[in-house]
Amino acid sequence: MSRKASVNKGLYDYDRGEDRIFIRYKCCQINTIQDVLRQRPGWVEVKDDEEWDFNWCDVGWLRENFDHSYMEEHVRINHFRNHYELTRKNLMVKNLNRYRKTIEREVGHMEVSKCDFFPYTFALPSEYHLFVEEFKRSPGSTWIMKPVAKSQGKGIFLFRKLKDIMDWKKNGTHSEDQKEGAPVESYVAQRYIENPYLINGRKFDLRVYVLVTSYVPLKAWLYRDGFARFSNTRFSLNSIDDKYMHLTNVAVQKTAPDYDPEKGCKWQMQQLRRYLTAKHGREKVETLFEEMDNIFVRSLQSVQKVIINDKHSFELYGYDILLDQNLKPWLIEVNASPSHTPSCQEDYEMKCRLLEDTLNVVDMEGRLNGWEKRVGGYDLMWNDGPVFKEDLNLETFGSTCFTVNTHLGCVNDREKHLRRQRLLRPFPGQKTT
Amino acid sequence: MDEGTELCVTIGQIVQRLKGTHLHSQIERQAKECLHQPDIRLESLKEDVRSFLRTSGWERRLQNAVYRELHVQLPPSHPAAPPEHLKEPLAYMRKAQASWEKRVLKSLNSMSSELGVPLARRRPTLEQKELTNKWNEMGTDEPDLSRFRPVYAPKDFLEVLISLRNPNHDSSEEVSVRSHWGLIQIPLNVRDVPQLRRAYSELNMATGQLGIDDHAHVHPDLFESEYIQVGKKVVSEQDSAAAQQYSRQGCPTELRADLWALILNSTNQPQDVMHYEQLKAGVIQHDLLVDNLIYKDVKLTASNDDYYFVFEDFLYQVLLCFSRDTAVLDHFKYNSATPPKSYMEGKESGDDCAVVYPPNGVIPFHGFSMYVAPLCFLYNEPSKLYSVFREMYIRYFFRLHSISSSQSGIVSLCLQFERLLQTHLPQLFYHLRQIGAQPLRIAFKWMVRAFSGYLSTDQLLLLWDRILGYDSLEIVAVLAAAVFAFRSENLMEVTSLASAEAVLADLSTLKVMPLIQIFLFATAI
């Protein structure tokens, strides 16, 4: 039986309750995604040499194999070939800066202010002189040095004096990178946000999930769940050596001496949204979330022209956002392989839902009609243009108040919605017409 | 005493209490200053001053203060009644409360002597300085608390309540269908569903509610938008009574902090801030044994909670000050409890050498910090947070851990819970009883904490909206029964106390208002 031909007809027939076809998947990661794939009806894991319809790979595999693999039309893989244009800190900044200049040139000053969502960042050593210029323009400011290709907070430190960089270079603390053959431009220096929004003295950042199924035209989905990661220690600018205080990655927190695994370091996005609404009122918080939508869309637009828009690719990004005291969101970075290692049971369940819904959107089973604005916990945020909650029809035509179709931090009643869309098994005895 | 005399006495009491308060002097000063205004005429002086006070909002503030006094005033009583009758009219309850207090104090004293830690000591200057620097991050301190044990846990208190007996009531009849199956064997009058329906009529299905009608799939124009507009108006009018009535249908997230402060008349005036600063100075100067109990409690409960761990520092800042606040002693006039006394070291035991310990008369128990934790969501200025918490404690929370016959007291709540369950879910109650899983044993811990730490924060706040709105803790008992009703199918299948506990272990996904509404208004009577 030709697998290609049957894919589009839908694979699991809930009405008849039979498996009509299998989806062969390859997955080299051993955490939540494995569980989700294994439990999906009709999906079967294949071994290394066999053919696959779906591949959830890590970036290493991608680098080595993508260019040599021939993929049939229906095949899907979870990365874009050159995703690093968005996820490598130095490249992201380069693309954002170029995008910003284009906007300024083509549209004007008003629009440009909407692109001011990332702090000054310079790639070292190539932009060292530009960095020094900006550094001198704001004396006494704090900067953060980040390795471009590392994750989980490795290799990061804060500094206030140029001397600190000299010392760091001399000490050769990054010599291990050199040994690994890391590219020359391996660090970025970024202006540290000195007035982060604190909750009871603690700093936190936000992790938000954005799924991109196509860059040209740009189609992006925003997941309703997400979380705020808290630093275990109280924030103060006095001790910039205390990296545990400034970095909020759960991975870093786990190594801190006073880390208590019993203590939760995370709040669900819904919890945070409610807290902020109670403190600042609905309008301010809605503005904040609109500004975040703006960050997601514009960051994707900035790499739209450079990303190789392979029809087989889709990608789930983990956006790291920091809020400052004025409730302005700042883009810190974008992750192509957001950690799916759960920190606790609740976290595991949330990540399962996220991954299940990702697979629902990718729709290997061919069950969606393509007009959906919502799939499970995902809301379609951008589809070659903004997507609005309200349907465009004769009645709403001419109306000026449209709201963007995003619900970050709102109620995620995905199961109800999935059942309605027939993407989840119906309840026993429930008629499915 | 007839109604007219009663009213006179009440008015007299309130005037007495408000005389000499800061509000009194402020209004006096305002009245004097307004005499300079051109529209105040000598012929109609009284009316003009009154109308000035009305338009400038001072009359409203006075109204709010009077309204507040009505909440904390002593119940009406016979002129010859001794003060302890005002605290608690039933003698056997007073006795039980007194002996419980003795036990608790004994436990505290023996902890003090065993561990060699004094009940109170003055801090050396260096320590004072350190604490002042660390005031905003006391949570980072990791004192050795392993030797300290909580003075008591809710389950110890439950045993005391179970053993309560009215000596005038013969409860020795055989257990039958008509007798009470539960653990509380006291004949108190508690309201059943028909009476609750009348009392809580705003919760019925025809009235819009926050927690139900603000749900995602309900269009905001049907209820929510207008309700929020009304709420904004209530806040701008600064009317306590209106805020309390409004709260019955729930408070919108963005208005809740203001509404609760209004209902509790927590105005956070400069003198309140000063009072808080004085308490803070007291904490810096003296170290109390109960401070360690507070630290331990926060570390064991709030710090381990997914929602509240962030607020650890606030909790210390509030609870340590609370322990030293002698203004709290006022509420013992209507609390069946009596503040414990201790004797200063080296002095002869005699009443003049006895001091109240801790200064506010409240010994914290395991879980006490959970009364404060949800409030951190609404207020982040310590003095405001403190004054709201203190008012909530002296109006409501104290009733959850003292033995009294009050309708909002924990004894009544337990009895009400059991009666509601027995009347409306007899099969379930009987089943649980048979397998040795008395429902109260599971529900007690929820009720003692008014569900704090068991529900998700947004749901908890919706519940506390109604506690404030109806000025009663009854809703806590109703919710406990409603939870059992909701999970009754699963509970019918269990065969042991442990499995019953497991079914009811996680309440974090429950939506309280639909549960309460269905239990009160959809249960067949």
Coordinates of N, CA and C in Angstrom, one line a residue, chain A residues 286-389:
Chain A
E286 N -2.9 43.8 29.3 CA -3.2 43.4 27.9 C -2.2 44.1 27.0
T287 N -1.8 45.3 27.3 CA -0.8 46.0 26.5 C 0.5 45.2 26.5
L288 N 0.9 44.7 27.7 CA 2.1 44.0 27.8 C 2.0 42.7 26.9
F289 N 0.9 42.0 27.0 CA 0.9 40.8 26.1 C 0.8 41.1 24.7
E290 N 0.2 42.3 24.3 CA 0.2 42.7 22.9 C 1.7 43.0 22.5
E291 N 2.4 43.6 23.4 CA 3.8 43.9 23.0 C 4.6 42.6 22.9
M292 N 4.3 41.6 23.6 CA 5.0 40.3 23.5 C 4.6 39.7 22.1
D293 N 3.3 39.8 21.7 CA 2.9 39.3 20.4 C 3.8 40.0 19.4
N294 N 4.0 41.3 19.5 CA 4.8 42.0 18.6 C 6.2 41.5 18.5
I295 N 6.8 41.1 19.7 CA 8.1 40.6 19.7 C 8.2 39.3 18.8
F296 N 7.2 38.4 19.1 CA 7.2 37.1 18.4 C 7.2 37.3 16.9
V297 N 6.2 38.1 16.5 CA 6.0 38.3 15.0 C 7.2 38.9 14.4
R298 N 7.6 40.0 15.0 CA 8.7 40.8 14.3 C 10.0 40.0 14.3
S299 N 10.3 39.2 15.3 CA 11.5 38.4 15.3 C 11.5 37.4 14.2
L300 N 10.3 36.8 14.0 CA 10.2 35.9 12.9 C 10.3 36.6 11.6
Q301 N 9.7 37.7 11.5 CA 9.8 38.5 10.2 C 11.2 38.8 9.9
S302 N 12.0 39.1 10.9 CA 13.4 39.5 10.7 C 14.2 38.4 10.0
V303 N 13.8 37.2 10.2 CA 14.6 36.1 9.6 C 13.9 35.5 8.4
Q304 N 12.7 36.0 8.1 CA 11.9 35.4 7.1 C 12.7 35.2 5.8
K305 N 13.5 36.2 5.4 CA 14.1 36.1 4.1 C 15.4 35.2 4.1
V306 N 15.9 35.0 5.3 CA 17.2 34.2 5.3 C 17.0 32.7 5.6
I307 N 15.9 32.4 6.3 CA 15.6 31.0 6.6 C 15.3 30.3 5.3
I308 N 15.9 29.1 5.2 CA 15.6 28.3 4.0 C 14.2 27.6 4.3
N309 N 13.2 28.1 3.5 CA 11.9 27.7 3.8 C 11.6 26.3 3.2
D310 N 12.1 25.3 3.8 CA 11.8 24.0 3.4 C 10.5 23.5 3.8
K311 N 9.7 23.0 2.8 CA 8.3 22.6 3.1 C 8.2 21.5 4.1
H312 N 9.3 20.8 4.3 CA 9.2 19.7 5.3 C 9.4 20.1 6.7
S313 N 9.9 21.4 6.9 CA 10.3 21.8 8.2 C 9.2 22.5 9.0
F314 N 9.2 22.3 10.2 CA 8.4 23.1 11.2 C 9.3 23.2 12.4
E315 N 9.0 24.2 13.2 CA 9.9 24.3 14.4 C 9.2 24.9 15.6
L316 N 9.5 24.3 16.7 CA 8.9 24.8 18.0 C 10.0 25.6 18.7
Y317 N 9.8 26.9 18.9 CA 10.7 27.7 19.5 C 10.3 28.0 21.0
G318 N 11.4 28.1 21.8 CA 11.1 28.6 23.2 C 11.7 30.0 23.3
Y319 N 10.8 30.9 23.5 CA 11.2 32.3 23.6 C 11.4 32.7 25.0
D320 N 12.6 33.3 25.3 CA 12.8 33.8 26.7 C 12.6 35.3 26.7
I321 N 11.7 35.7 27.5 CA 11.3 37.1 27.6 C 11.6 37.6 29.0
L322 N 12.1 38.8 29.2 CA 12.3 39.4 30.5 C 11.4 40.7 30.6
L323 N 10.8 40.9 31.7 CA 10.0 42.1 31.9 C 10.8 43.1 32.8
D324 N 10.7 44.4 32.4 CA 11.3 45.3 33.3 C 10.3 46.0 34.2
Q325 N 10.7 46.9 35.1 CA 9.8 47.5 36.0 C 8.6 48.2 35.4
N326 N 8.8 48.7 34.2 CA 7.8 49.4 33.5 C 6.9 48.5 32.7
L327 N 7.0 47.2 33.0 CA 6.2 46.2 32.3 C 6.4 46.2 30.8
K328 N 7.7 46.5 30.5 CA 8.1 46.4 29.0 C 8.7 45.0 28.9
P329 N 8.3 44.3 27.9 CA 9.0 43.0 27.6 C 10.2 43.1 26.8
W330 N 11.3 42.4 27.1 CA 12.5 42.4 26.3 C 12.8 41.0 25.8
L331 N 13.2 40.9 24.6 CA 13.6 39.6 24.1 C 15.0 39.2 24.5
I332 N 15.2 38.1 25.2 CA 16.5 37.7 25.6 C 17.1 36.7 24.6
E333 N 16.3 35.7 24.3 CA 16.8 34.8 23.3 C 15.7 33.9 22.8
V334 N 16.0 33.2 21.7 CA 15.1 32.2 21.2 C 15.8 30.8 21.1
N335 N 15.1 29.8 21.6 CA 15.7 28.5 21.6 C 15.1 27.6 20.6
A336 N 15.9 26.9 19.9 CA 15.3 25.9 18.9 C 15.1 24.6 19.5
S337 N 15.7 24.3 20.5 CA 15.5 23.0 21.2 C 15.1 23.3 22.6
P338 N 14.0 23.9 22.9 CA 13.7 24.2 24.2 C 13.6 22.9 25.1
S339 N 14.1 23.0 26.3 CA 14.2 21.8 27.1 C 12.9 21.2 27.3
H340 N 12.8 19.9 27.0 CA 11.6 19.2 27.3 C 11.7 18.3 28.5
T341 N 12.8 18.5 29.3 CA 13.0 17.8 30.5 C 12.2 18.4 31.6
P342 N 11.3 17.7 32.1 CA 10.4 18.3 33.1 C 11.0 18.5 34.4
S343 N 10.6 19.5 35.2 CA 11.1 19.7 36.5 C 10.2 19.1 37.6
C344 N 9.0 18.8 37.2 CA 8.1 18.1 38.2 C 6.9 17.6 37.4
Q345 N 6.0 16.9 38.1 CA 4.9 16.3 37.5 C 4.0 17.3 36.7
E346 N 3.7 18.4 37.3 CA 2.9 19.4 36.6 C 3.5 19.9 35.4
D347 N 4.8 20.1 35.5 CA 5.6 20.5 34.3 C 5.6 19.5 33.2
Y348 N 5.7 18.2 33.6 CA 5.7 17.1 32.6 C 4.4 17.1 31.9
E349 N 3.3 17.3 32.6 CA 2.0 17.2 32.0 C 1.9 18.4 31.0
M350 N 2.4 19.6 31.4 CA 2.2 20.7 30.5 C 3.0 20.5 29.2
K351 N 4.2 20.0 29.4 CA 5.1 19.7 28.2 C 4.5 18.6 27.3
C352 N 3.8 17.7 27.9 CA 3.2 16.6 27.1 C 2.1 17.3 26.2
R353 N 1.3 18.1 26.9 CA 0.2 18.8 26.2 C 0.8 19.6 25.0
L354 N 1.8 20.3 25.3 CA 2.5 21.2 24.3 C 2.9 20.3 23.1
L355 N 3.6 19.3 23.4 CA 4.1 18.4 22.3 C 3.0 17.7 21.5
E356 N 2.0 17.3 22.3 CA 0.8 16.7 21.6 C 0.2 17.7 20.6
D357 N 0.0 18.9 21.1 CA -0.7 19.9 20.3 C 0.2 20.3 19.1
T358 N 1.5 20.2 19.3 CA 2.5 20.5 18.2 C 2.2 19.5 17.1
L359 N 2.1 18.2 17.5 CA 1.9 17.2 16.5 C 0.5 17.3 15.9
N360 N -0.5 17.9 16.7 CA -1.8 18.1 16.1 C -1.7 19.1 15.0
V361 N -0.9 20.2 15.3 CA -0.8 21.2 14.2 C -0.1 20.8 13.0
V362 N 1.0 20.0 13.2 CA 1.7 19.5 12.1 C 0.9 18.6 11.3
D363 N 0.0 17.9 12.0 CA -1.1 17.1 11.3 C -0.6 16.1 10.3
M364 N 0.2 15.2 10.7 CA 0.6 14.1 9.8 C -0.6 13.3 9.4
E365 N -1.6 13.3 10.3 CA -2.8 12.4 10.0 C -3.7 13.1 9.0
G366 N -3.5 14.3 8.7 CA -4.3 14.9 7.6 C -5.8 15.2 8.1
R367 N -5.9 15.6 9.3 CA -7.3 15.7 9.8 C -7.8 17.2 9.8
L368 N -6.9 18.1 9.7 CA -7.3 19.5 9.7 C -7.7 20.0 8.3
N369 N -8.5 21.0 8.3 CA -9.0 21.5 7.0 C -8.1 22.7 6.5
G370 N -7.3 23.2 7.4 CA -6.4 24.3 7.0 C -7.0 25.7 7.3
W371 N -8.2 25.8 7.8 CA -8.8 27.1 8.1 C -8.8 27.3 9.6
E372 N -8.3 26.4 10.4 CA -8.4 26.5 11.8 C -7.6 27.7 12.3
K373 N -8.2 28.4 13.3 CA -7.5 29.5 14.0 C -7.0 29.0 15.4
R374 N -7.4 27.8 15.7 CA -7.0 27.2 17.0 C -6.9 25.7 16.9
V375 N -5.9 25.2 17.4 CA -5.8 23.7 17.5 C -5.3 23.4 18.9
G376 N -6.2 22.8 19.8 CA -5.8 22.5 21.1 C -5.4 23.8 21.9
G377 N -4.2 23.8 22.4 CA -3.7 25.0 23.1 C -3.0 26.0 22.3
Y378 N -3.0 25.8 21.0 CA -2.3 26.7 20.1 C -3.3 27.7 19.4
D379 N -3.0 28.9 19.4 CA -3.8 29.9 18.7 C -3.0 30.4 17.5
L380 N -3.6 30.5 16.3 CA -2.9 30.9 15.1 C -2.7 32.4 15.3
M381 N -1.4 32.8 15.3 CA -1.1 34.2 15.6 C -0.9 35.0 14.4
W382 N -0.3 34.3 13.4 CA 0.1 35.1 12.1 C 0.0 34.1 11.0
N383 N -0.7 34.5 9.9 CA -0.9 33.7 8.8 C -0.8 34.6 7.5
D384 N 0.5 34.9 7.2 CA 0.8 35.8 6.2 C 0.1 37.2 6.4
G385 N -0.1 37.5 7.7 CA -0.8 38.7 8.1 C -1.4 38.4 9.4
P386 N -1.8 39.4 10.1 CA -2.3 39.2 11.5 C -3.6 38.4 11.4
V387 N -3.8 37.5 12.4 CA -5.0 36.7 12.5 C -5.8 37.3 13.7
F388 N -7.1 37.6 13.4 CA -7.9 38.2 14.4 C -8.9 37.2 15.0
K389 N -9.3 37.5 16.3 CA -10.3 36.6 16.9 C -11.6 36.7 16.2

